[in-house]
Amino acid sequence: MLDRLKNHITQNFPFLENKKLLLATSGGLDSIVMARLFNQLDYAIALAHCNFQLRGLESFGDQNFVQDYASTNNIPMFLTQFDTEAFAKDYKLSTQVAARDLRYNWFYELLETEGFDYVLTAHHADDNIETFLINLSRGTGLEGLVGIPAQNDKIIRPLLLFSREEIANYAKENKIEWREDSSNASDKYLRNKIRHDLVPLLKELNPHFIPSFQKTQSYLQESQVMVEDASIMVYQQVAKQEEEGIYFDLNQLRKLPNYTSYLYQWLHEFGFSAWDDIYDLVESQSGKHVFSAEFRLLKDRDSLILSPIDLEANSEEEYFIDEGMEDVKIPLNLSFCKVDDIYIPTNTTIFVDQEKLEFPLVLRRWNDGDNFQPFGMEGKSKKVSKLFKDEKLSLLEKENVWILWSGNKIVWVVGIRQDERFRVDNKTQNILKIELE
Amino acid sequence: MLDRLKNHITQNFPFLENKKLLLATSGGLDSIVMARLFNQLDYAIALAHCNFQLRGLESFGDQNFVQDYASTNNIPMFLTQFDTEAFAKDYKLSTQVAARDLRYNWFYELLETEGFDYVLTAHHADDNIETFLINLSRGTGLEGLVGIPAQNDKIIRPLLLFSREEIANYAKENKIEWREDSSNASDKYLRNKIRHDLVPLLKELNPHFIPSFQKTQSYLQESQVMVEDASIMVYQQVAKQEEEGIYFDLNQLRKLPNYTSYLYQWLHEFGFSAWDDIYDLVESQSGKHVFSAEFRLLKDRDSLILSPIDLEANSEEEYFIDEGMEDVKIPLNLSFCKVDDIYIPTNTTIFVDQEKLEFPLVLRRWNDGDNFQPFGMEGKSKKVSKLFKDEKLSLLEKENVWILWSGNKIVWVVGIRQDERFRVDNKTQNILKIELE
């Protein structure tokens, strides 16, 4: 086994030579065998053990075991403890996903802080077969069948070519001790059934099932990369990043008979799950939207617009600006400055007659009934909503607009249009320049 | 079952209304149940039965059974008999593939000649599950897992939503008779094992396994279409159709880390199978090639060139041209014509002094040692191979060149350069114009 591993590394991971390796070590059969093998291969290794505190004393037993193993064999060891349940609850994750996230985040941290080059995990061939069959039995997509890759950035899985049986035999021959792993408890029935009934049946149908399966999975991985290629190529044709969010051009998108597949590919990583609603958006009227936990997908004319939900946003918010304040930072960067002369006002800079203002000024979101007298229109009144329409603002842009009020009069539809009533005239004594940065 | 089928058709195949349907009918459980169902739904149907003559008397028993069924129920029937083994041998196909090709070709023929709109086949849900598992056990790619689609052009499979059990129950309740199908004999052990052991195990793991699996397969089908999308998009960037074949631009191709996946996608339908050799071609020297039964992939500088093998081509071929012949059709379209005056010779039109020629002229492929005296080079001799190099001809272009000989002298490297020795001079009495069309 040592020789096969050596060959395997030379052929597939030649870059590991002389590198500092961090071995993920739970204390179970696979990770202890991996530690033993790499120790024998004379790599500069260290062990990293996470105590997820999911199995009470047992978890600490595992931790002690790995600590003993490391000190007996003179291998440096890193240890951390997580409150996995709390983390899972906070981030609304399954325990399994929480543990995985915590684990890999910590590994990447150690790579940085301790100067390791790669992390090694002890996944073996049967892990991939079992996960494939579990996912198949439950229903899955291509991503559930491709298996865990032999390399993923800085994570290497050098034991993927070995079966559980080979690893167990090696441990037996070499009198290696390990901790029985009782994790994956929720999957236990399923995993055992698959391990003891399903996989043997497949091996009966084809004595070379494991290598055949490894080929199958490598083909599926190739297909998966091509799916991602297609996803990226079509994204580049259809999507455009704007300030308010990502715009998907529906006229382009609808040309593809399978556009729902692409929407799925692009959006599932933003946490969306109401796929039928999303697919309906494409043909729905403007203004409809679908939410994920943190994102919103909005139909607006010929686009779908993906934007983060501003979790702080509240249309009732008001911000007060006292006389003499020079800078406002929240909710917008505004500066107030007395000037002697006026220049031509722009979208982002206006000049007002200070004496006409009623302090404190108020910044507030707009409402449907808001009216103002647009600068230069000789005192004619106009609805703010009509202004937005004329300016062809998207729904998202509209939502982002703030209004500067003086009493019950609008001073400025910020960034868009000044009100006539506060403009500087020939009676003005103090000119106030207000600027949006 | 009739109602579910009716709903299924209304929802998924509304276009079947009032259409003429041809039902593929082997005489087995599934196809007879399908015939019964569609007969009851009052469609204009006819049965089509292929006798593949693979199981002797049994095959004729099936044929008789379907004939009886059709006449008893007053359904028109079409019948054909194939010598499947001979066809398989001729085209080097497996019996199963041969039978499938024969069957579907005949169905398409009937659609045309008999004015049917669609062909219906009786595949059911378990067929897809079993094929999936067979392919999985043997090793496969995505294409082996996606299953047979519910619609494929003019072929509809309306029973895919039913399980074998449902179909069998329906037959029992309605006292329907059928012929036990003993086909798929080569798969029989495998299929039975999967049917009786593997599938029940998966249903034990998930009581809703069949609908979950159908979802899985529809996701995989979506991925498969995206793989094809990627394949087409990259092909458009990398491939160019030229007269001699399809050129794949290696400088473009090498930019893709997964270019071997694309080569596989593009080339497997041309019958290639030596994938490692093909992938090696990308970095090999010019002139190396890999063959499939009918195609050749040639490395030539920065391209791979895919072209049909000219099975007739033979470098030993010679074609003779007697004095006075006006037209040659094979191997090239050449015309010979006496003219009074010479014009400027071009690549495709030359003027020669008829008296200098030694008839019959001969058309022959070029050989490495061939020398000639290029027109306009004052009698200097040059190797034909050097000419090709100077003209930057690709390997395929070189192979397509013909040489026109007079005795042991070259008159014309056809389409490229005339020889000096046969040119018209001031002593010429008869000018012969030779033109390549």
PDB file of N, CA and C in Angstrom, chain A residues 132-133 136-142 145 189-190 193-194 197-198 201-202 204-206 209 212-213 215-216 219-220 222-223 225-227 229-231 233-234 237 258 260-262 265, chain B residues 132-133 135-142 145 189-190 193-194 197-198 201-202 204-206 209 212-213 215-216 219-220 222-223 225-227 229-231 233-234 237 258 260-262 265:
ATOM      1  N   PHE A 132     -22.513   8.706  -3.433  1.00  0.00           N
ATOM      2  CA  PHE A 132     -23.226   8.624  -4.708  1.00  0.00           C
ATOM      3  C   PHE A 132     -24.551   7.889  -4.510  1.00  0.00           C
ATOM      4  N   LEU A 133     -24.491   6.737  -3.851  1.00  0.00           N
ATOM      5  CA  LEU A 133     -25.699   5.919  -3.719  1.00  0.00           C
ATOM      6  C   LEU A 133     -26.708   6.540  -2.751  1.00  0.00           C
ATOM      7  N   LEU A 136     -28.263   9.229  -4.795  1.00  0.00           N
ATOM      8  CA  LEU A 136     -29.130   8.620  -5.794  1.00  0.00           C
ATOM      9  C   LEU A 136     -30.431   8.140  -5.163  1.00  0.00           C
ATOM     10  N   SER A 137     -30.323   7.518  -4.017  1.00  0.00           N
ATOM     11  CA  SER A 137     -31.542   6.984  -3.397  1.00  0.00           C
ATOM     12  C   SER A 137     -32.495   8.105  -3.000  1.00  0.00           C
ATOM     13  N   ARG A 138     -31.937   9.254  -2.625  1.00  0.00           N
ATOM     14  CA  ARG A 138     -32.789  10.370  -2.208  1.00  0.00           C
ATOM     15  C   ARG A 138     -33.268  11.222  -3.366  1.00  0.00           C
ATOM     16  N   GLY A 139     -32.575  11.133  -4.498  1.00  0.00           N
ATOM     17  CA  GLY A 139     -32.856  12.034  -5.609  1.00  0.00           C
ATOM     18  C   GLY A 139     -31.834  13.146  -5.590  1.00  0.00           C
ATOM     19  N   THR A 140     -31.234  13.437  -6.728  1.00  0.00           N
ATOM     20  CA  THR A 140     -30.120  14.388  -6.770  1.00  0.00           C
ATOM     21  C   THR A 140     -29.935  14.911  -8.188  1.00  0.00           C
ATOM     22  N   GLY A 141     -28.949  15.797  -8.347  1.00  0.00           N
ATOM     23  CA  GLY A 141     -28.557  16.236  -9.683  1.00  0.00           C
ATOM     24  C   GLY A 141     -27.131  15.799  -9.937  1.00  0.00           C
ATOM     25  N   LEU A 142     -26.575  16.229 -11.048  1.00  0.00           N
ATOM     26  CA  LEU A 142     -25.210  15.841 -11.391  1.00  0.00           C
ATOM     27  C   LEU A 142     -24.239  16.135 -10.249  1.00  0.00           C
ATOM     28  N   LEU A 145     -23.620  13.464  -7.813  1.00  0.00           N
ATOM     29  CA  LEU A 145     -23.067  12.192  -8.297  1.00  0.00           C
ATOM     30  C   LEU A 145     -21.576  12.267  -8.606  1.00  0.00           C
ATOM     31  N   TYR A 189     -28.035   4.377   9.419  1.00  0.00           N
ATOM     32  CA  TYR A 189     -28.816   3.282   8.875  1.00  0.00           C
ATOM     33  C   TYR A 189     -28.608   3.174   7.374  1.00  0.00           C
ATOM     34  N   LEU A 190     -28.738   4.332   6.737  1.00  0.00           N
ATOM     35  CA  LEU A 190     -28.613   4.399   5.283  1.00  0.00           C
ATOM     36  C   LEU A 190     -27.230   3.942   4.821  1.00  0.00           C
ATOM     37  N   LYS A 193     -26.656   0.201   5.333  1.00  0.00           N
ATOM     38  CA  LYS A 193     -27.429  -0.560   4.347  1.00  0.00           C
ATOM     39  C   LYS A 193     -26.697  -0.544   2.999  1.00  0.00           C
ATOM     40  N   ILE A 194     -26.210   0.621   2.641  1.00  0.00           N
ATOM     41  CA  ILE A 194     -25.513   0.760   1.368  1.00  0.00           C
ATOM     42  C   ILE A 194     -24.187   0.000   1.400  1.00  0.00           C
ATOM     43  N   ASP A 197     -25.196  -3.986   1.905  1.00  0.00           N
ATOM     44  CA  ASP A 197     -26.115  -4.666   0.984  1.00  0.00           C
ATOM     45  C   ASP A 197     -25.934  -4.207  -0.466  1.00  0.00           C
ATOM     46  N   LEU A 198     -25.995  -2.881  -0.660  1.00  0.00           N
ATOM     47  CA  LEU A 198     -26.012  -2.377  -2.026  1.00  0.00           C
ATOM     48  C   LEU A 198     -24.668  -2.526  -2.740  1.00  0.00           C
ATOM     49  N   LEU A 201     -23.715  -5.979  -3.792  1.00  0.00           N
ATOM     50  CA  LEU A 201     -24.526  -6.402  -4.926  1.00  0.00           C
ATOM     51  C   LEU A 201     -23.932  -5.868  -6.234  1.00  0.00           C
ATOM     52  N   LEU A 202     -23.513  -4.622  -6.208  1.00  0.00           N
ATOM     53  CA  LEU A 202     -22.912  -4.032  -7.405  1.00  0.00           C
ATOM     54  C   LEU A 202     -21.582  -4.702  -7.737  1.00  0.00           C
ATOM     55  N   GLU A 204     -21.011  -7.755  -7.151  1.00  0.00           N
ATOM     56  CA  GLU A 204     -21.379  -9.067  -7.689  1.00  0.00           C
ATOM     57  C   GLU A 204     -21.679  -8.941  -9.184  1.00  0.00           C
ATOM     58  N   LEU A 205     -22.363  -7.856  -9.553  1.00  0.00           N
ATOM     59  CA  LEU A 205     -22.688  -7.635 -10.967  1.00  0.00           C
ATOM     60  C   LEU A 205     -21.426  -7.377 -11.782  1.00  0.00           C
ATOM     61  N   ASN A 206     -20.467  -6.721 -11.160  1.00  0.00           N
ATOM     62  CA  ASN A 206     -19.232  -6.411 -11.861  1.00  0.00           C
ATOM     63  C   ASN A 206     -18.079  -6.467 -10.862  1.00  0.00           C
ATOM     64  N   PHE A 209     -16.149  -3.438 -10.098  1.00  0.00           N
ATOM     65  CA  PHE A 209     -17.048  -2.297  -9.939  1.00  0.00           C
ATOM     66  C   PHE A 209     -16.326  -1.049  -9.447  1.00  0.00           C
ATOM     67  N   SER A 212     -14.378   0.684 -12.183  1.00  0.00           N
ATOM     68  CA  SER A 212     -15.353   1.174 -13.167  1.00  0.00           C
ATOM     69  C   SER A 212     -16.051   2.417 -12.639  1.00  0.00           C
ATOM     70  N   PHE A 213     -16.406   2.332 -11.370  1.00  0.00           N
ATOM     71  CA  PHE A 213     -17.119   3.455 -10.775  1.00  0.00           C
ATOM     72  C   PHE A 213     -16.235   4.702 -10.729  1.00  0.00           C
ATOM     73  N   LYS A 215     -13.956   5.467 -12.831  1.00  0.00           N
ATOM     74  CA  LYS A 215     -13.974   6.023 -14.189  1.00  0.00           C
ATOM     75  C   LYS A 215     -15.264   6.802 -14.414  1.00  0.00           C
ATOM     76  N   THR A 216     -16.390   6.160 -14.053  1.00  0.00           N
ATOM     77  CA  THR A 216     -17.684   6.828 -14.203  1.00  0.00           C
ATOM     78  C   THR A 216     -17.644   8.203 -13.553  1.00  0.00           C
ATOM     79  N   TYR A 219     -15.678  10.703 -15.458  1.00  0.00           N
ATOM     80  CA  TYR A 219     -16.425  11.216 -16.617  1.00  0.00           C
ATOM     81  C   TYR A 219     -17.481  12.229 -16.173  1.00  0.00           C
ATOM     82  N   LEU A 220     -18.149  11.903 -15.072  1.00  0.00           N
ATOM     83  CA  LEU A 220     -19.184  12.825 -14.589  1.00  0.00           C
ATOM     84  C   LEU A 220     -18.563  14.152 -14.163  1.00  0.00           C
ATOM     85  N   GLU A 222     -15.952  15.475 -15.497  1.00  0.00           N
ATOM     86  CA  GLU A 222     -15.698  16.210 -16.748  1.00  0.00           C
ATOM     87  C   GLU A 222     -16.967  16.894 -17.235  1.00  0.00           C
ATOM     88  N   SER A 223     -18.073  16.158 -17.197  1.00  0.00           N
ATOM     89  CA  SER A 223     -19.342  16.744 -17.631  1.00  0.00           C
ATOM     90  C   SER A 223     -19.709  17.927 -16.751  1.00  0.00           C
ATOM     91  N   VAL A 225     -17.744  19.958 -15.198  1.00  0.00           N
ATOM     92  CA  VAL A 225     -16.945  21.128 -15.566  1.00  0.00           C
ATOM     93  C   VAL A 225     -17.501  21.754 -16.843  1.00  0.00           C
ATOM     94  N   MET A 226     -17.951  20.927 -17.782  1.00  0.00           N
ATOM     95  CA  MET A 226     -18.528  21.473 -19.017  1.00  0.00           C
ATOM     96  C   MET A 226     -19.842  22.206 -18.728  1.00  0.00           C
ATOM     97  N   VAL A 227     -20.613  21.670 -17.791  1.00  0.00           N
ATOM     98  CA  VAL A 227     -21.839  22.376 -17.379  1.00  0.00           C
ATOM     99  C   VAL A 227     -21.465  23.762 -16.841  1.00  0.00           C
ATOM    100  N   ASP A 229     -18.736  25.416 -17.581  1.00  0.00           N
ATOM    101  CA  ASP A 229     -18.286  26.202 -18.744  1.00  0.00           C
ATOM    102  C   ASP A 229     -19.482  26.842 -19.441  1.00  0.00           C
ATOM    103  N   ALA A 230     -20.498  26.017 -19.710  1.00  0.00           N
ATOM    104  CA  ALA A 230     -21.688  26.531 -20.404  1.00  0.00           C
ATOM    105  C   ALA A 230     -22.323  27.635 -19.578  1.00  0.00           C
ATOM    106  N   SER A 231     -22.420  27.393 -18.278  1.00  0.00           N
ATOM    107  CA  SER A 231     -23.025  28.366 -17.385  1.00  0.00           C
ATOM    108  C   SER A 231     -22.294  29.704 -17.469  1.00  0.00           C
ATOM    109  N   MET A 233     -20.244  30.753 -19.948  1.00  0.00           N
ATOM    110  CA  MET A 233     -20.302  31.355 -21.285  1.00  0.00           C
ATOM    111  C   MET A 233     -21.634  32.053 -21.522  1.00  0.00           C
ATOM    112  N   VAL A 234     -22.716  31.412 -21.094  1.00  0.00           N
ATOM    113  CA  VAL A 234     -24.030  32.025 -21.298  1.00  0.00           C
ATOM    114  C   VAL A 234     -24.199  33.228 -20.370  1.00  0.00           C
ATOM    115  N   GLN A 237     -22.911  36.293 -21.795  1.00  0.00           N
ATOM    116  CA  GLN A 237     -23.737  36.873 -22.854  1.00  0.00           C
ATOM    117  C   GLN A 237     -24.976  37.565 -22.303  1.00  0.00           C
ATOM    118  N   ASN A 258     -33.516  26.024 -23.046  1.00  0.00           N
ATOM    119  CA  ASN A 258     -33.307  25.493 -21.691  1.00  0.00           C
ATOM    120  C   ASN A 258     -32.860  26.568 -20.714  1.00  0.00           C
ATOM    121  N   THR A 260     -34.172  27.788 -18.151  1.00  0.00           N
ATOM    122  CA  THR A 260     -34.379  27.519 -16.725  1.00  0.00           C
ATOM    123  C   THR A 260     -33.159  26.803 -16.129  1.00  0.00           C
ATOM    124  N   SER A 261     -32.518  25.950 -16.909  1.00  0.00           N
ATOM    125  CA  SER A 261     -31.307  25.287 -16.414  1.00  0.00           C
ATOM    126  C   SER A 261     -30.248  26.316 -16.048  1.00  0.00           C
ATOM    127  N   TYR A 262     -30.142  27.347 -16.868  1.00  0.00           N
ATOM    128  CA  TYR A 262     -29.125  28.369 -16.591  1.00  0.00           C
ATOM    129  C   TYR A 262     -29.495  29.195 -15.371  1.00  0.00           C
ATOM    130  N   GLN A 265     -28.505  27.260 -12.423  1.00  0.00           N
ATOM    131  CA  GLN A 265     -27.061  27.278 -12.203  1.00  0.00           C
ATOM    132  C   GLN A 265     -26.589  28.584 -11.575  1.00  0.00           C
TER     133      GLN A 265
ATOM    134  N   PHE B 132     -30.099   2.561 -16.178  1.00  0.00           N
ATOM    135  CA  PHE B 132     -29.199   3.385 -15.361  1.00  0.00           C
ATOM    136  C   PHE B 132     -28.280   2.499 -14.530  1.00  0.00           C
ATOM    137  N   LEU B 133     -28.864   1.526 -13.854  1.00  0.00           N
ATOM    138  CA  LEU B 133     -28.075   0.689 -12.944  1.00  0.00           C
ATOM    139  C   LEU B 133     -27.150  -0.261 -13.693  1.00  0.00           C
ATOM    140  N   ASN B 135     -25.785   0.395 -16.614  1.00  0.00           N
ATOM    141  CA  ASN B 135     -24.663   1.219 -17.059  1.00  0.00           C
ATOM    142  C   ASN B 135     -23.755   1.610 -15.901  1.00  0.00           C
ATOM    143  N   LEU B 136     -24.373   1.942 -14.771  1.00  0.00           N
ATOM    144  CA  LEU B 136     -23.572   2.288 -13.599  1.00  0.00           C
ATOM    145  C   LEU B 136     -22.684   1.121 -13.183  1.00  0.00           C
ATOM    146  N   SER B 137     -23.252  -0.078 -13.183  1.00  0.00           N
ATOM    147  CA  SER B 137     -22.467  -1.232 -12.736  1.00  0.00           C
ATOM    148  C   SER B 137     -21.294  -1.485 -13.680  1.00  0.00           C
ATOM    149  N   ARG B 138     -21.488  -1.200 -14.965  1.00  0.00           N
ATOM    150  CA  ARG B 138     -20.417  -1.447 -15.936  1.00  0.00           C
ATOM    151  C   ARG B 138     -19.428  -0.311 -16.032  1.00  0.00           C
ATOM    152  N   GLY B 139     -19.849   0.880 -15.607  1.00  0.00           N
ATOM    153  CA  GLY B 139     -19.029   2.073 -15.814  1.00  0.00           C
ATOM    154  C   GLY B 139     -19.582   2.822 -17.002  1.00  0.00           C
ATOM    155  N   THR B 140     -19.778   4.126 -16.871  1.00  0.00           N
ATOM    156  CA  THR B 140     -20.438   4.885 -17.914  1.00  0.00           C
ATOM    157  C   THR B 140     -20.127   6.363 -17.768  1.00  0.00           C
ATOM    158  N   GLY B 141     -20.677   7.167 -18.679  1.00  0.00           N
ATOM    159  CA  GLY B 141     -20.594   8.623 -18.529  1.00  0.00           C
ATOM    160  C   GLY B 141     -21.991   9.175 -18.351  1.00  0.00           C
ATOM    161  N   LEU B 142     -22.099  10.493 -18.357  1.00  0.00           N
ATOM    162  CA  LEU B 142     -23.401  11.111 -18.157  1.00  0.00           C
ATOM    163  C   LEU B 142     -24.437  10.563 -19.133  1.00  0.00           C
ATOM    164  N   LEU B 145     -26.474   7.714 -18.073  1.00  0.00           N
ATOM    165  CA  LEU B 145     -27.310   7.862 -16.880  1.00  0.00           C
ATOM    166  C   LEU B 145     -28.572   8.683 -17.122  1.00  0.00           C
ATOM    167  N   TYR B 189     -29.335 -12.041 -17.078  1.00  0.00           N
ATOM    168  CA  TYR B 189     -28.889 -12.245 -15.698  1.00  0.00           C
ATOM    169  C   TYR B 189     -28.799 -10.910 -14.971  1.00  0.00           C
ATOM    170  N   LEU B 190     -28.138  -9.964 -15.654  1.00  0.00           N
ATOM    171  CA  LEU B 190     -27.921  -8.646 -15.079  1.00  0.00           C
ATOM    172  C   LEU B 190     -29.240  -7.943 -14.781  1.00  0.00           C
ATOM    173  N   LYS B 193     -31.162  -9.564 -11.900  1.00  0.00           N
ATOM    174  CA  LYS B 193     -30.510  -9.257 -10.639  1.00  0.00           C
ATOM    175  C   LYS B 193     -30.876  -7.837 -10.186  1.00  0.00           C
ATOM    176  N   ILE B 194     -30.838  -6.926 -11.140  1.00  0.00           N
ATOM    177  CA  ILE B 194     -31.153  -5.532 -10.839  1.00  0.00           C
ATOM    178  C   ILE B 194     -32.624  -5.381 -10.489  1.00  0.00           C
ATOM    179  N   ASP B 197     -33.217  -7.627  -7.045  1.00  0.00           N
ATOM    180  CA  ASP B 197     -32.411  -7.388  -5.845  1.00  0.00           C
ATOM    181  C   ASP B 197     -32.101  -5.907  -5.620  1.00  0.00           C
ATOM    182  N   LEU B 198     -31.551  -5.282  -6.668  1.00  0.00           N
ATOM    183  CA  LEU B 198     -31.048  -3.920  -6.476  1.00  0.00           C
ATOM    184  C   LEU B 198     -32.171  -2.900  -6.319  1.00  0.00           C
ATOM    185  N   LEU B 201     -34.001  -2.917  -3.068  1.00  0.00           N
ATOM    186  CA  LEU B 201     -33.170  -2.370  -2.008  1.00  0.00           C
ATOM    187  C   LEU B 201     -33.240  -0.843  -2.006  1.00  0.00           C
ATOM    188  N   LEU B 202     -33.204  -0.256  -3.192  1.00  0.00           N
ATOM    189  CA  LEU B 202     -33.283   1.206  -3.286  1.00  0.00           C
ATOM    190  C   LEU B 202     -34.653   1.705  -2.842  1.00  0.00           C
ATOM    191  N   GLU B 204     -36.356   0.270  -0.609  1.00  0.00           N
ATOM    192  CA  GLU B 204     -36.364   0.127   0.841  1.00  0.00           C
ATOM    193  C   GLU B 204     -35.718   1.356   1.487  1.00  0.00           C
ATOM    194  N   LEU B 205     -34.651   1.836   0.851  1.00  0.00           N
ATOM    195  CA  LEU B 205     -33.980   3.022   1.387  1.00  0.00           C
ATOM    196  C   LEU B 205     -34.850   4.256   1.259  1.00  0.00           C
ATOM    197  N   ASN B 206     -35.621   4.309   0.199  1.00  0.00           N
ATOM    198  CA  ASN B 206     -36.500   5.453  -0.024  1.00  0.00           C
ATOM    199  C   ASN B 206     -37.786   4.969  -0.674  1.00  0.00           C
ATOM    200  N   PHE B 209     -38.656   6.104  -4.062  1.00  0.00           N
ATOM    201  CA  PHE B 209     -37.479   6.066  -4.926  1.00  0.00           C
ATOM    202  C   PHE B 209     -37.808   6.356  -6.390  1.00  0.00           C
ATOM    203  N   SER B 212     -38.391  10.020  -7.069  1.00  0.00           N
ATOM    204  CA  SER B 212     -37.115  10.720  -6.831  1.00  0.00           C
ATOM    205  C   SER B 212     -36.162  10.477  -7.986  1.00  0.00           C
ATOM    206  N   PHE B 213     -36.133   9.225  -8.409  1.00  0.00           N
ATOM    207  CA  PHE B 213     -35.230   8.868  -9.496  1.00  0.00           C
ATOM    208  C   PHE B 213     -35.617   9.596 -10.789  1.00  0.00           C
ATOM    209  N   LYS B 215     -36.964  12.483 -11.013  1.00  0.00           N
ATOM    210  CA  LYS B 215     -36.450  13.855 -10.881  1.00  0.00           C
ATOM    211  C   LYS B 215     -34.946  13.885 -11.152  1.00  0.00           C
ATOM    212  N   THR B 216     -34.244  12.938 -10.529  1.00  0.00           N
ATOM    213  CA  THR B 216     -32.791  12.866 -10.747  1.00  0.00           C
ATOM    214  C   THR B 216     -32.488  12.823 -12.237  1.00  0.00           C
ATOM    215  N   TYR B 219     -32.987  16.072 -13.976  1.00  0.00           N
ATOM    216  CA  TYR B 219     -31.876  16.995 -13.723  1.00  0.00           C
ATOM    217  C   TYR B 219     -30.650  16.618 -14.562  1.00  0.00           C
ATOM    218  N   LEU B 220     -30.402  15.315 -14.634  1.00  0.00           N
ATOM    219  CA  LEU B 220     -29.242  14.878 -15.414  1.00  0.00           C
ATOM    220  C   LEU B 220     -29.431  15.208 -16.891  1.00  0.00           C
ATOM    221  N   GLU B 222     -31.052  17.777 -18.006  1.00  0.00           N
ATOM    222  CA  GLU B 222     -30.743  19.205 -18.136  1.00  0.00           C
ATOM    223  C   GLU B 222     -29.239  19.430 -18.218  1.00  0.00           C
ATOM    224  N   SER B 223     -28.506  18.727 -17.355  1.00  0.00           N
ATOM    225  CA  SER B 223     -27.045  18.874 -17.383  1.00  0.00           C
ATOM    226  C   SER B 223     -26.480  18.422 -18.718  1.00  0.00           C
ATOM    227  N   VAL B 225     -27.892  18.524 -21.618  1.00  0.00           N
ATOM    228  CA  VAL B 225     -28.126  19.560 -22.635  1.00  0.00           C
ATOM    229  C   VAL B 225     -27.115  20.694 -22.466  1.00  0.00           C
ATOM    230  N   MET B 226     -26.794  21.035 -21.215  1.00  0.00           N
ATOM    231  CA  MET B 226     -25.806  22.094 -20.993  1.00  0.00           C
ATOM    232  C   MET B 226     -24.419  21.648 -21.460  1.00  0.00           C
ATOM    233  N   VAL B 227     -24.112  20.375 -21.280  1.00  0.00           N
ATOM    234  CA  VAL B 227     -22.849  19.854 -21.802  1.00  0.00           C
ATOM    235  C   VAL B 227     -22.811  20.029 -23.315  1.00  0.00           C
ATOM    236  N   ASP B 229     -24.529  22.234 -25.001  1.00  0.00           N
ATOM    237  CA  ASP B 229     -24.403  23.682 -25.244  1.00  0.00           C
ATOM    238  C   ASP B 229     -22.938  24.105 -25.210  1.00  0.00           C
ATOM    239  N   ALA B 230     -22.244  23.667 -24.154  1.00  0.00           N
ATOM    240  CA  ALA B 230     -20.827  24.036 -24.005  1.00  0.00           C
ATOM    241  C   ALA B 230     -20.038  23.511 -25.195  1.00  0.00           C
ATOM    242  N   SER B 231     -20.337  22.269 -25.571  1.00  0.00           N
ATOM    243  CA  SER B 231     -19.635  21.644 -26.679  1.00  0.00           C
ATOM    244  C   SER B 231     -19.797  22.465 -27.955  1.00  0.00           C
ATOM    245  N   MET B 233     -20.736  25.719 -28.172  1.00  0.00           N
ATOM    246  CA  MET B 233     -20.170  27.069 -28.061  1.00  0.00           C
ATOM    247  C   MET B 233     -18.657  27.054 -28.254  1.00  0.00           C
ATOM    248  N   VAL B 234     -17.997  26.065 -27.653  1.00  0.00           N
ATOM    249  CA  VAL B 234     -16.545  26.008 -27.793  1.00  0.00           C
ATOM    250  C   VAL B 234     -16.165  25.591 -29.215  1.00  0.00           C
ATOM    251  N   GLN B 237     -15.906  28.407 -31.469  1.00  0.00           N
ATOM    252  CA  GLN B 237     -14.710  29.238 -31.285  1.00  0.00           C
ATOM    253  C   GLN B 237     -13.459  28.584 -31.856  1.00  0.00           C
ATOM    254  N   ASN B 258      -9.676  21.926 -19.723  1.00  0.00           N
ATOM    255  CA  ASN B 258     -10.356  20.648 -19.932  1.00  0.00           C
ATOM    256  C   ASN B 258     -10.595  20.358 -21.410  1.00  0.00           C
ATOM    257  N   THR B 260      -9.531  18.151 -23.329  1.00  0.00           N
ATOM    258  CA  THR B 260      -9.746  16.751 -23.716  1.00  0.00           C
ATOM    259  C   THR B 260     -11.240  16.404 -23.650  1.00  0.00           C
ATOM    260  N   SER B 261     -11.966  16.985 -22.701  1.00  0.00           N
ATOM    261  CA  SER B 261     -13.412  16.744 -22.635  1.00  0.00           C
ATOM    262  C   SER B 261     -14.086  17.179 -23.931  1.00  0.00           C
ATOM    263  N   TYR B 262     -13.629  18.303 -24.443  1.00  0.00           N
ATOM    264  CA  TYR B 262     -14.246  18.804 -25.677  1.00  0.00           C
ATOM    265  C   TYR B 262     -13.888  17.939 -26.864  1.00  0.00           C
ATOM    266  N   GLN B 265     -16.133  15.024 -26.793  1.00  0.00           N
ATOM    267  CA  GLN B 265     -17.492  15.357 -27.231  1.00  0.00           C
ATOM    268  C   GLN B 265     -17.595  15.470 -28.744  1.00  0.00           C
TER     269      GLN B 265
END
